[in-house]
Amino acid sequence: MEEKKKEIPAPSACEERWTEIEYLPAWSEEFYDVYTAKKFGKWVMLKTLRKEFRDDPAYQAMIDKEFDVRYNLSHPNIVMINDYEDVPGLGRCIITDDVYGKSLRNLLDENALSDKHYEQLKTRLPLALEYIQLNHLAHHPVRPETIIFTENIGNLKLIDVGFDQKTRLSHADTGDDLVSYGNLMREVLKKTGRHDPAMARIAERAARGGFRDVQELILALSGRSVTKFYLAAAIFMVVLLAVALWLSLSVQGK
């Protein structure tokens, strides 16, 4: 468990809405501080502008936009936003589900990455990236620091998934995700010493920009290829047309 520090007392004894607000220094971002807290007794996470940016209209607009972009997202491996409100002592906060746990960076540093963690990096993380791209979300590169495995169940959650929503993503935008994934998995393999030749080949290919899109990456990770997929589809269509032709000739012959 990551160390919790800087406890902020409730402003008054009658303030029961927010309790046990604690700062999470390891989770903080360039412009944001992150906290864990209880809202009416339920654990949640809080993301708020750092004090030096809190009164700046430009940064206020930035956190407003991030809330708007992420509020309607729904994916099992992406941190869900629940609300956006003023919290005593912190100001305006994005409120998310509680995903307290350890980051991939912590697990790598502690040599504590389990087989379950590893399998989720191979299967669930690419699907989360696909979801982000389908929703045209501009976001920072995926890093070990932005991948959290929840404390009790160990589920993978992305915590930094979008600061803007575009009409469409450029090829460079989508390609950057694949390169980031390749670099991340290369680091995982190197630091854990895992012997996974297939994953090593995929990670190297992704890191050098060798995949056309995230769907091709997902096919490769599942042991399939685009060529095999289209070949199977072509064979299916030929068989379907043959059956249709046979049925048509049978009807005409009656």
PDB file of C-alpha atoms in Angstrom:
ATOM      1  CA  MET A   1       0.000   0.000   0.000  1.00  0.00           C
ATOM      2  CA  GLU A   2       1.299   3.456  -0.872  1.00  0.00           C
ATOM      3  CA  GLU A   3       1.926   5.696   2.090  1.00  0.00           C
ATOM      4  CA  LYS A   4      -0.820   8.219   2.857  1.00  0.00           C
ATOM      5  CA  LYS A   5       0.285  11.588   4.174  1.00  0.00           C
ATOM      6  CA  LYS A   6      -0.788  15.137   4.895  1.00  0.00           C
ATOM      7  CA  GLU A   7      -4.142  14.466   6.579  1.00  0.00           C
ATOM      8  CA  ILE A   8      -6.505  17.434   6.323  1.00  0.00           C
ATOM      9  CA  PRO A   9      -8.931  17.812   9.250  1.00  0.00           C
ATOM     10  CA  ALA A  10     -12.589  18.517   8.574  1.00  0.00           C
ATOM     11  CA  PRO A  11     -13.353  22.236   8.865  1.00  0.00           C
ATOM     12  CA  SER A  12     -15.890  21.730  11.634  1.00  0.00           C
ATOM     13  CA  ALA A  13     -17.302  19.009  13.824  1.00  0.00           C
ATOM     14  CA  CYS A  14     -20.627  19.219  12.014  1.00  0.00           C
ATOM     15  CA  GLU A  15     -19.069  18.707   8.600  1.00  0.00           C
ATOM     16  CA  GLU A  16     -19.974  15.055   7.989  1.00  0.00           C
ATOM     17  CA  ARG A  17     -20.062  15.056   4.180  1.00  0.00           C
ATOM     18  CA  TRP A  18     -16.279  14.808   3.827  1.00  0.00           C
ATOM     19  CA  THR A  19     -14.040  12.913   6.272  1.00  0.00           C
ATOM     20  CA  GLU A  20     -10.577  11.339   6.342  1.00  0.00           C
ATOM     21  CA  ILE A  21      -9.179  13.487   3.525  1.00  0.00           C
ATOM     22  CA  GLU A  22      -5.585  12.398   2.938  1.00  0.00           C
ATOM     23  CA  TYR A  23      -3.033  13.546   0.386  1.00  0.00           C
ATOM     24  CA  LEU A  24      -1.431  10.981  -1.935  1.00  0.00           C
ATOM     25  CA  PRO A  25       1.918  12.482  -2.958  1.00  0.00           C
ATOM     26  CA  ALA A  26       2.865   9.591  -5.237  1.00  0.00           C
ATOM     27  CA  TRP A  27      -0.280  10.111  -7.300  1.00  0.00           C
ATOM     28  CA  SER A  28       0.037  13.851  -7.855  1.00  0.00           C
ATOM     29  CA  GLU A  29       0.385  15.162 -11.417  1.00  0.00           C
ATOM     30  CA  GLU A  30       1.989  18.225 -12.966  1.00  0.00           C
ATOM     31  CA  PHE A  31      -0.975  20.514 -12.286  1.00  0.00           C
ATOM     32  CA  TYR A  32      -3.001  18.433  -9.845  1.00  0.00           C
ATOM     33  CA  ASP A  33      -2.918  17.063  -6.309  1.00  0.00           C
ATOM     34  CA  VAL A  34      -4.677  13.781  -5.611  1.00  0.00           C
ATOM     35  CA  TYR A  35      -6.378  12.765  -2.368  1.00  0.00           C
ATOM     36  CA  THR A  36      -8.334   9.879  -0.944  1.00  0.00           C
ATOM     37  CA  ALA A  37     -11.367  10.674   1.217  1.00  0.00           C
ATOM     38  CA  LYS A  38     -14.705   9.465   2.491  1.00  0.00           C
ATOM     39  CA  LYS A  39     -17.865  11.072   1.159  1.00  0.00           C
ATOM     40  CA  PHE A  40     -20.775  10.185   3.428  1.00  0.00           C
ATOM     41  CA  GLY A  41     -18.662   7.253   4.636  1.00  0.00           C
ATOM     42  CA  LYS A  42     -17.771   5.902   1.160  1.00  0.00           C
ATOM     43  CA  TRP A  43     -14.180   5.988  -0.063  1.00  0.00           C
ATOM     44  CA  VAL A  44     -13.552   8.086  -3.173  1.00  0.00           C
ATOM     45  CA  MET A  45     -10.614   9.794  -4.855  1.00  0.00           C
ATOM     46  CA  LEU A  46     -10.254  13.562  -5.323  1.00  0.00           C
ATOM     47  CA  LYS A  47      -8.306  15.357  -8.034  1.00  0.00           C
ATOM     48  CA  THR A  48      -7.863  19.103  -7.644  1.00  0.00           C
ATOM     49  CA  LEU A  49      -5.653  21.889  -8.971  1.00  0.00           C
ATOM     50  CA  ARG A  50      -2.494  22.527  -7.028  1.00  0.00           C
ATOM     51  CA  LYS A  51      -2.667  25.588  -4.813  1.00  0.00           C
ATOM     52  CA  GLU A  52      -0.496  27.705  -7.114  1.00  0.00           C
ATOM     53  CA  PHE A  53      -2.876  27.129 -10.050  1.00  0.00           C
ATOM     54  CA  ARG A  54      -6.202  27.171  -8.195  1.00  0.00           C
ATOM     55  CA  ASP A  55      -7.107  30.831  -8.843  1.00  0.00           C
ATOM     56  CA  ASP A  56      -5.897  30.971 -12.438  1.00  0.00           C
ATOM     57  CA  PRO A  57      -8.839  31.064 -14.920  1.00  0.00           C
ATOM     58  CA  ALA A  58      -6.837  29.138 -17.536  1.00  0.00           C
ATOM     59  CA  TYR A  59      -6.210  26.223 -15.180  1.00  0.00           C
ATOM     60  CA  GLN A  60      -9.779  26.370 -13.894  1.00  0.00           C
ATOM     61  CA  ALA A  61     -10.938  25.980 -17.492  1.00  0.00           C
ATOM     62  CA  MET A  62      -8.531  23.051 -17.874  1.00  0.00           C
ATOM     63  CA  ILE A  63      -9.982  21.044 -14.992  1.00  0.00           C
ATOM     64  CA  ASP A  64     -13.523  21.944 -16.109  1.00  0.00           C
ATOM     65  CA  LYS A  65     -12.754  20.542 -19.554  1.00  0.00           C
ATOM     66  CA  GLU A  66     -11.203  17.362 -18.165  1.00  0.00           C
ATOM     67  CA  PHE A  67     -14.360  16.705 -16.174  1.00  0.00           C
ATOM     68  CA  ASP A  68     -16.549  17.283 -19.249  1.00  0.00           C
ATOM     69  CA  VAL A  69     -14.382  14.997 -21.382  1.00  0.00           C
ATOM     70  CA  ARG A  70     -14.223  12.111 -18.910  1.00  0.00           C
ATOM     71  CA  TYR A  71     -17.620  12.216 -17.199  1.00  0.00           C
ATOM     72  CA  ASN A  72     -19.437   9.941 -19.676  1.00  0.00           C
ATOM     73  CA  LEU A  73     -16.657   7.380 -20.054  1.00  0.00           C
ATOM     74  CA  SER A  74     -17.490   3.851 -18.983  1.00  0.00           C
ATOM     75  CA  HIS A  75     -14.864   1.115 -19.136  1.00  0.00           C
ATOM     76  CA  PRO A  76     -13.879  -1.475 -16.506  1.00  0.00           C
ATOM     77  CA  ASN A  77     -10.193  -0.552 -16.729  1.00  0.00           C
ATOM     78  CA  ILE A  78     -10.562   3.227 -16.638  1.00  0.00           C
ATOM     79  CA  VAL A  79     -11.123   5.243 -13.472  1.00  0.00           C
ATOM     80  CA  MET A  80     -14.730   6.463 -13.457  1.00  0.00           C
ATOM     81  CA  ILE A  81     -15.665  10.062 -12.636  1.00  0.00           C
ATOM     82  CA  ASN A  82     -18.668  10.441 -10.345  1.00  0.00           C
ATOM     83  CA  ASP A  83     -18.998  14.144  -9.622  1.00  0.00           C
ATOM     84  CA  TYR A  84     -17.405  17.590  -9.610  1.00  0.00           C
ATOM     85  CA  GLU A  85     -17.845  19.770  -6.571  1.00  0.00           C
ATOM     86  CA  ASP A  86     -16.241  22.011  -3.960  1.00  0.00           C
ATOM     87  CA  VAL A  87     -14.525  20.169  -1.111  1.00  0.00           C
ATOM     88  CA  PRO A  88     -13.661  22.048   2.115  1.00  0.00           C
ATOM     89  CA  GLY A  89      -9.996  23.011   2.180  1.00  0.00           C
ATOM     90  CA  LEU A  90      -9.332  21.793  -1.354  1.00  0.00           C
ATOM     91  CA  GLY A  91     -11.595  23.780  -3.660  1.00  0.00           C
ATOM     92  CA  ARG A  92     -13.120  22.380  -6.839  1.00  0.00           C
ATOM     93  CA  CYS A  93     -12.456  18.634  -7.165  1.00  0.00           C
ATOM     94  CA  ILE A  94     -13.067  15.913  -9.714  1.00  0.00           C
ATOM     95  CA  ILE A  95     -14.449  12.979  -7.719  1.00  0.00           C
ATOM     96  CA  THR A  96     -13.732   9.464  -8.929  1.00  0.00           C
ATOM     97  CA  ASP A  97     -14.210   5.889  -7.796  1.00  0.00           C
ATOM     98  CA  ASP A  98     -11.782   4.731  -5.130  1.00  0.00           C
ATOM     99  CA  VAL A  99      -8.969   2.913  -6.877  1.00  0.00           C
ATOM    100  CA  TYR A 100      -6.453   3.002  -4.070  1.00  0.00           C
ATOM    101  CA  GLY A 101      -3.688   0.509  -4.637  1.00  0.00           C
ATOM    102  CA  LYS A 102      -0.217   0.286  -6.148  1.00  0.00           C
ATOM    103  CA  SER A 103       0.987   1.698  -9.419  1.00  0.00           C
ATOM    104  CA  LEU A 104       2.811  -0.416 -11.953  1.00  0.00           C
ATOM    105  CA  ARG A 105       5.889   1.664 -11.119  1.00  0.00           C
ATOM    106  CA  ASN A 106       5.641   0.624  -7.444  1.00  0.00           C
ATOM    107  CA  LEU A 107       5.235  -3.037  -8.376  1.00  0.00           C
ATOM    108  CA  LEU A 108       8.223  -2.949 -10.706  1.00  0.00           C
ATOM    109  CA  ASP A 109      10.394  -1.185  -8.129  1.00  0.00           C
ATOM    110  CA  GLU A 110       9.372  -3.696  -5.459  1.00  0.00           C
ATOM    111  CA  ASN A 111       9.710  -6.710  -7.789  1.00  0.00           C
ATOM    112  CA  ALA A 112       6.110  -7.556  -6.912  1.00  0.00           C
ATOM    113  CA  LEU A 113       4.422  -7.880 -10.313  1.00  0.00           C
ATOM    114  CA  SER A 114       2.253 -11.008 -10.224  1.00  0.00           C
ATOM    115  CA  ASP A 115       1.125 -13.202 -13.113  1.00  0.00           C
ATOM    116  CA  LYS A 116      -2.350 -11.660 -12.783  1.00  0.00           C
ATOM    117  CA  HIS A 117      -0.925  -8.147 -13.112  1.00  0.00           C
ATOM    118  CA  TYR A 118       1.117  -9.201 -16.136  1.00  0.00           C
ATOM    119  CA  GLU A 119      -1.816 -10.828 -17.937  1.00  0.00           C
ATOM    120  CA  GLN A 120      -3.876  -7.667 -17.508  1.00  0.00           C
ATOM    121  CA  LEU A 121      -1.107  -5.619 -19.111  1.00  0.00           C
ATOM    122  CA  LYS A 122      -1.275  -7.982 -22.093  1.00  0.00           C
ATOM    123  CA  THR A 123      -5.049  -8.178 -22.393  1.00  0.00           C
ATOM    124  CA  ARG A 124      -6.916  -5.375 -20.621  1.00  0.00           C
ATOM    125  CA  LEU A 125      -4.573  -2.442 -21.157  1.00  0.00           C
ATOM    126  CA  PRO A 126      -4.752  -2.648 -24.988  1.00  0.00           C
ATOM    127  CA  LEU A 127      -8.562  -2.811 -24.778  1.00  0.00           C
ATOM    128  CA  ALA A 128      -8.572   0.320 -22.606  1.00  0.00           C
ATOM    129  CA  LEU A 129      -6.384   2.065 -25.180  1.00  0.00           C
ATOM    130  CA  GLU A 130      -8.787   0.978 -27.921  1.00  0.00           C
ATOM    131  CA  TYR A 131     -11.703   2.470 -25.956  1.00  0.00           C
ATOM    132  CA  ILE A 132      -9.821   5.747 -25.475  1.00  0.00           C
ATOM    133  CA  GLN A 133      -9.104   5.962 -29.190  1.00  0.00           C
ATOM    134  CA  LEU A 134     -12.682   5.113 -30.190  1.00  0.00           C
ATOM    135  CA  ASN A 135     -13.790   8.064 -28.051  1.00  0.00           C
ATOM    136  CA  HIS A 136     -11.179  10.344 -29.675  1.00  0.00           C
ATOM    137  CA  LEU A 137      -9.541  11.252 -26.375  1.00  0.00           C
ATOM    138  CA  ALA A 138      -6.284  13.166 -26.346  1.00  0.00           C
ATOM    139  CA  HIS A 139      -4.223  12.063 -23.352  1.00  0.00           C
ATOM    140  CA  HIS A 140      -0.729  11.915 -21.941  1.00  0.00           C
ATOM    141  CA  PRO A 141       1.417   8.853 -22.774  1.00  0.00           C
ATOM    142  CA  VAL A 142       0.607   5.727 -20.799  1.00  0.00           C
ATOM    143  CA  ARG A 143       3.301   5.231 -18.145  1.00  0.00           C
ATOM    144  CA  PRO A 144       3.854   2.834 -15.226  1.00  0.00           C
ATOM    145  CA  GLU A 145       2.875   5.709 -12.929  1.00  0.00           C
ATOM    146  CA  THR A 146      -0.598   6.038 -14.503  1.00  0.00           C
ATOM    147  CA  ILE A 147      -1.496   2.348 -14.281  1.00  0.00           C
ATOM    148  CA  ILE A 148      -2.941   1.345 -10.912  1.00  0.00           C
ATOM    149  CA  PHE A 149      -3.744  -2.131  -9.617  1.00  0.00           C
ATOM    150  CA  THR A 150      -6.457  -1.873  -6.977  1.00  0.00           C
ATOM    151  CA  GLU A 151      -5.581  -2.858  -3.429  1.00  0.00           C
ATOM    152  CA  ASN A 152      -7.945  -5.746  -2.722  1.00  0.00           C
ATOM    153  CA  ILE A 153      -8.766  -7.283  -6.113  1.00  0.00           C
ATOM    154  CA  GLY A 154      -5.753  -6.178  -8.125  1.00  0.00           C
ATOM    155  CA  ASN A 155      -7.714  -4.896 -11.136  1.00  0.00           C
ATOM    156  CA  LEU A 156      -5.931  -2.694 -13.654  1.00  0.00           C
ATOM    157  CA  LYS A 157      -7.118   0.924 -13.807  1.00  0.00           C
ATOM    158  CA  LEU A 158      -5.871   3.818 -15.932  1.00  0.00           C
ATOM    159  CA  ILE A 159      -5.962   7.080 -14.007  1.00  0.00           C
ATOM    160  CA  ASP A 160      -4.918   9.610 -16.683  1.00  0.00           C
ATOM    161  CA  VAL A 161      -7.065   8.934 -19.721  1.00  0.00           C
ATOM    162  CA  GLY A 162      -7.955  12.205 -21.390  1.00  0.00           C
ATOM    163  CA  PHE A 163      -7.784  15.970 -21.161  1.00  0.00           C
ATOM    164  CA  ASP A 164      -9.491  16.758 -24.489  1.00  0.00           C
ATOM    165  CA  GLN A 165     -11.906  15.159 -26.935  1.00  0.00           C
ATOM    166  CA  LYS A 166     -11.327  15.680 -30.630  1.00  0.00           C
ATOM    167  CA  THR A 167     -13.473  15.208 -33.705  1.00  0.00           C
ATOM    168  CA  ARG A 168     -10.944  12.582 -34.751  1.00  0.00           C
ATOM    169  CA  LEU A 169      -7.503  11.465 -33.659  1.00  0.00           C
ATOM    170  CA  SER A 170      -4.588  11.805 -36.045  1.00  0.00           C
ATOM    171  CA  HIS A 171      -2.484   8.817 -37.043  1.00  0.00           C
ATOM    172  CA  ALA A 172       0.296  10.316 -34.926  1.00  0.00           C
ATOM    173  CA  ASP A 173      -2.019  10.379 -31.878  1.00  0.00           C
ATOM    174  CA  THR A 174      -3.001   6.732 -32.221  1.00  0.00           C
ATOM    175  CA  GLY A 175       0.529   5.699 -33.147  1.00  0.00           C
ATOM    176  CA  ASP A 176       1.926   7.304 -30.011  1.00  0.00           C
ATOM    177  CA  ASP A 177      -0.294   5.021 -27.899  1.00  0.00           C
ATOM    178  CA  LEU A 178       1.204   1.945 -29.572  1.00  0.00           C
ATOM    179  CA  VAL A 179       4.765   3.187 -29.110  1.00  0.00           C
ATOM    180  CA  SER A 180       4.043   3.960 -25.440  1.00  0.00           C
ATOM    181  CA  TYR A 181       2.614   0.470 -24.965  1.00  0.00           C
ATOM    182  CA  GLY A 182       5.654  -1.114 -26.593  1.00  0.00           C
ATOM    183  CA  ASN A 183       8.082   0.857 -24.428  1.00  0.00           C
ATOM    184  CA  LEU A 184       6.080   0.044 -21.298  1.00  0.00           C
ATOM    185  CA  MET A 185       6.043  -3.698 -21.998  1.00  0.00           C
ATOM    186  CA  ARG A 186       9.750  -3.718 -22.839  1.00  0.00           C
ATOM    187  CA  GLU A 187      10.419  -2.185 -19.433  1.00  0.00           C
ATOM    188  CA  VAL A 188       8.147  -4.722 -17.736  1.00  0.00           C
ATOM    189  CA  LEU A 189       9.927  -7.645 -19.390  1.00  0.00           C
ATOM    190  CA  LYS A 190      13.361  -6.241 -18.593  1.00  0.00           C
ATOM    191  CA  LYS A 191      12.691  -5.410 -14.943  1.00  0.00           C
ATOM    192  CA  THR A 192      10.800  -8.616 -14.133  1.00  0.00           C
ATOM    193  CA  GLY A 193      13.091 -10.924 -16.111  1.00  0.00           C
ATOM    194  CA  ARG A 194      10.083 -12.699 -17.614  1.00  0.00           C
ATOM    195  CA  HIS A 195      10.756 -15.072 -20.498  1.00  0.00           C
ATOM    196  CA  ASP A 196       7.974 -14.341 -22.969  1.00  0.00           C
ATOM    197  CA  PRO A 197       9.438 -14.355 -26.506  1.00  0.00           C
ATOM    198  CA  ALA A 198       6.097 -13.630 -28.191  1.00  0.00           C
ATOM    199  CA  MET A 199       5.462 -10.595 -25.988  1.00  0.00           C
ATOM    200  CA  ALA A 200       9.045  -9.424 -26.470  1.00  0.00           C
ATOM    201  CA  ARG A 201       8.594  -9.474 -30.263  1.00  0.00           C
ATOM    202  CA  ILE A 202       5.285  -7.601 -30.023  1.00  0.00           C
ATOM    203  CA  ALA A 203       6.731  -5.020 -27.639  1.00  0.00           C
ATOM    204  CA  GLU A 204       9.699  -4.347 -29.937  1.00  0.00           C
ATOM    205  CA  ARG A 205       7.417  -4.033 -32.960  1.00  0.00           C
ATOM    206  CA  ALA A 206       5.059  -1.686 -31.128  1.00  0.00           C
ATOM    207  CA  ALA A 207       7.925   0.464 -29.801  1.00  0.00           C
ATOM    208  CA  ARG A 208       9.253   1.064 -33.303  1.00  0.00           C
ATOM    209  CA  GLY A 209       5.793   1.921 -34.700  1.00  0.00           C
ATOM    210  CA  GLY A 210       5.268  -1.377 -36.489  1.00  0.00           C
ATOM    211  CA  PHE A 211       1.511  -1.709 -35.903  1.00  0.00           C
ATOM    212  CA  ARG A 212      -1.006   0.128 -38.082  1.00  0.00           C
ATOM    213  CA  ASP A 213      -3.550   0.496 -35.295  1.00  0.00           C
ATOM    214  CA  VAL A 214      -4.496  -0.789 -31.859  1.00  0.00           C
ATOM    215  CA  GLN A 215      -6.774  -3.451 -33.377  1.00  0.00           C
ATOM    216  CA  GLU A 216      -3.780  -4.991 -35.141  1.00  0.00           C
ATOM    217  CA  LEU A 217      -1.899  -4.961 -31.818  1.00  0.00           C
ATOM    218  CA  ILE A 218      -4.792  -6.726 -30.082  1.00  0.00           C
ATOM    219  CA  LEU A 219      -4.899  -9.391 -32.818  1.00  0.00           C
ATOM    220  CA  ALA A 220      -1.168  -9.970 -32.441  1.00  0.00           C
ATOM    221  CA  LEU A 221      -1.471 -10.293 -28.667  1.00  0.00           C
ATOM    222  CA  SER A 222      -4.207 -12.896 -29.109  1.00  0.00           C
ATOM    223  CA  GLY A 223      -1.966 -14.923 -31.438  1.00  0.00           C
ATOM    224  CA  ARG A 224      -3.747 -13.896 -34.597  1.00  0.00           C
ATOM    225  CA  SER A 225      -2.835 -11.596 -37.445  1.00  0.00           C
ATOM    226  CA  VAL A 226      -4.697  -9.251 -39.740  1.00  0.00           C
ATOM    227  CA  THR A 227      -3.798 -11.441 -42.726  1.00  0.00           C
ATOM    228  CA  LYS A 228      -5.261 -14.545 -41.097  1.00  0.00           C
ATOM    229  CA  PHE A 229      -8.343 -12.596 -40.051  1.00  0.00           C
ATOM    230  CA  TYR A 230      -9.078 -11.367 -43.560  1.00  0.00           C
ATOM    231  CA  LEU A 231      -8.305 -14.789 -45.034  1.00  0.00           C
ATOM    232  CA  ALA A 232     -10.823 -16.389 -42.666  1.00  0.00           C
ATOM    233  CA  ALA A 233     -13.374 -13.698 -43.545  1.00  0.00           C
ATOM    234  CA  ALA A 234     -12.796 -14.267 -47.268  1.00  0.00           C
ATOM    235  CA  ILE A 235     -13.228 -18.030 -46.892  1.00  0.00           C
ATOM    236  CA  PHE A 236     -16.427 -17.466 -44.922  1.00  0.00           C
ATOM    237  CA  MET A 237     -17.812 -15.188 -47.664  1.00  0.00           C
ATOM    238  CA  VAL A 238     -16.950 -17.719 -50.377  1.00  0.00           C
ATOM    239  CA  VAL A 239     -18.726 -20.473 -48.472  1.00  0.00           C
ATOM    240  CA  LEU A 240     -21.708 -18.186 -47.858  1.00  0.00           C
ATOM    241  CA  LEU A 241     -21.951 -17.289 -51.547  1.00  0.00           C
ATOM    242  CA  ALA A 242     -21.655 -20.959 -52.529  1.00  0.00           C
ATOM    243  CA  VAL A 243     -24.519 -21.881 -50.196  1.00  0.00           C
ATOM    244  CA  ALA A 244     -26.637 -19.004 -51.549  1.00  0.00           C
ATOM    245  CA  LEU A 245     -25.944 -20.098 -55.127  1.00  0.00           C
ATOM    246  CA  TRP A 246     -26.796 -23.723 -54.330  1.00  0.00           C
ATOM    247  CA  LEU A 247     -30.083 -22.675 -52.709  1.00  0.00           C
ATOM    248  CA  SER A 248     -30.914 -20.461 -55.708  1.00  0.00           C
ATOM    249  CA  LEU A 249     -30.241 -23.299 -58.199  1.00  0.00           C
ATOM    250  CA  SER A 250     -32.247 -25.697 -56.044  1.00  0.00           C
ATOM    251  CA  VAL A 251     -35.257 -23.370 -56.089  1.00  0.00           C
ATOM    252  CA  GLN A 252     -34.981 -22.876 -59.856  1.00  0.00           C
ATOM    253  CA  GLY A 253     -34.798 -26.628 -60.420  1.00  0.00           C
ATOM    254  CA  LYS A 254     -38.116 -27.255 -58.713  1.00  0.00           C
TER     255      LYS A 254
END
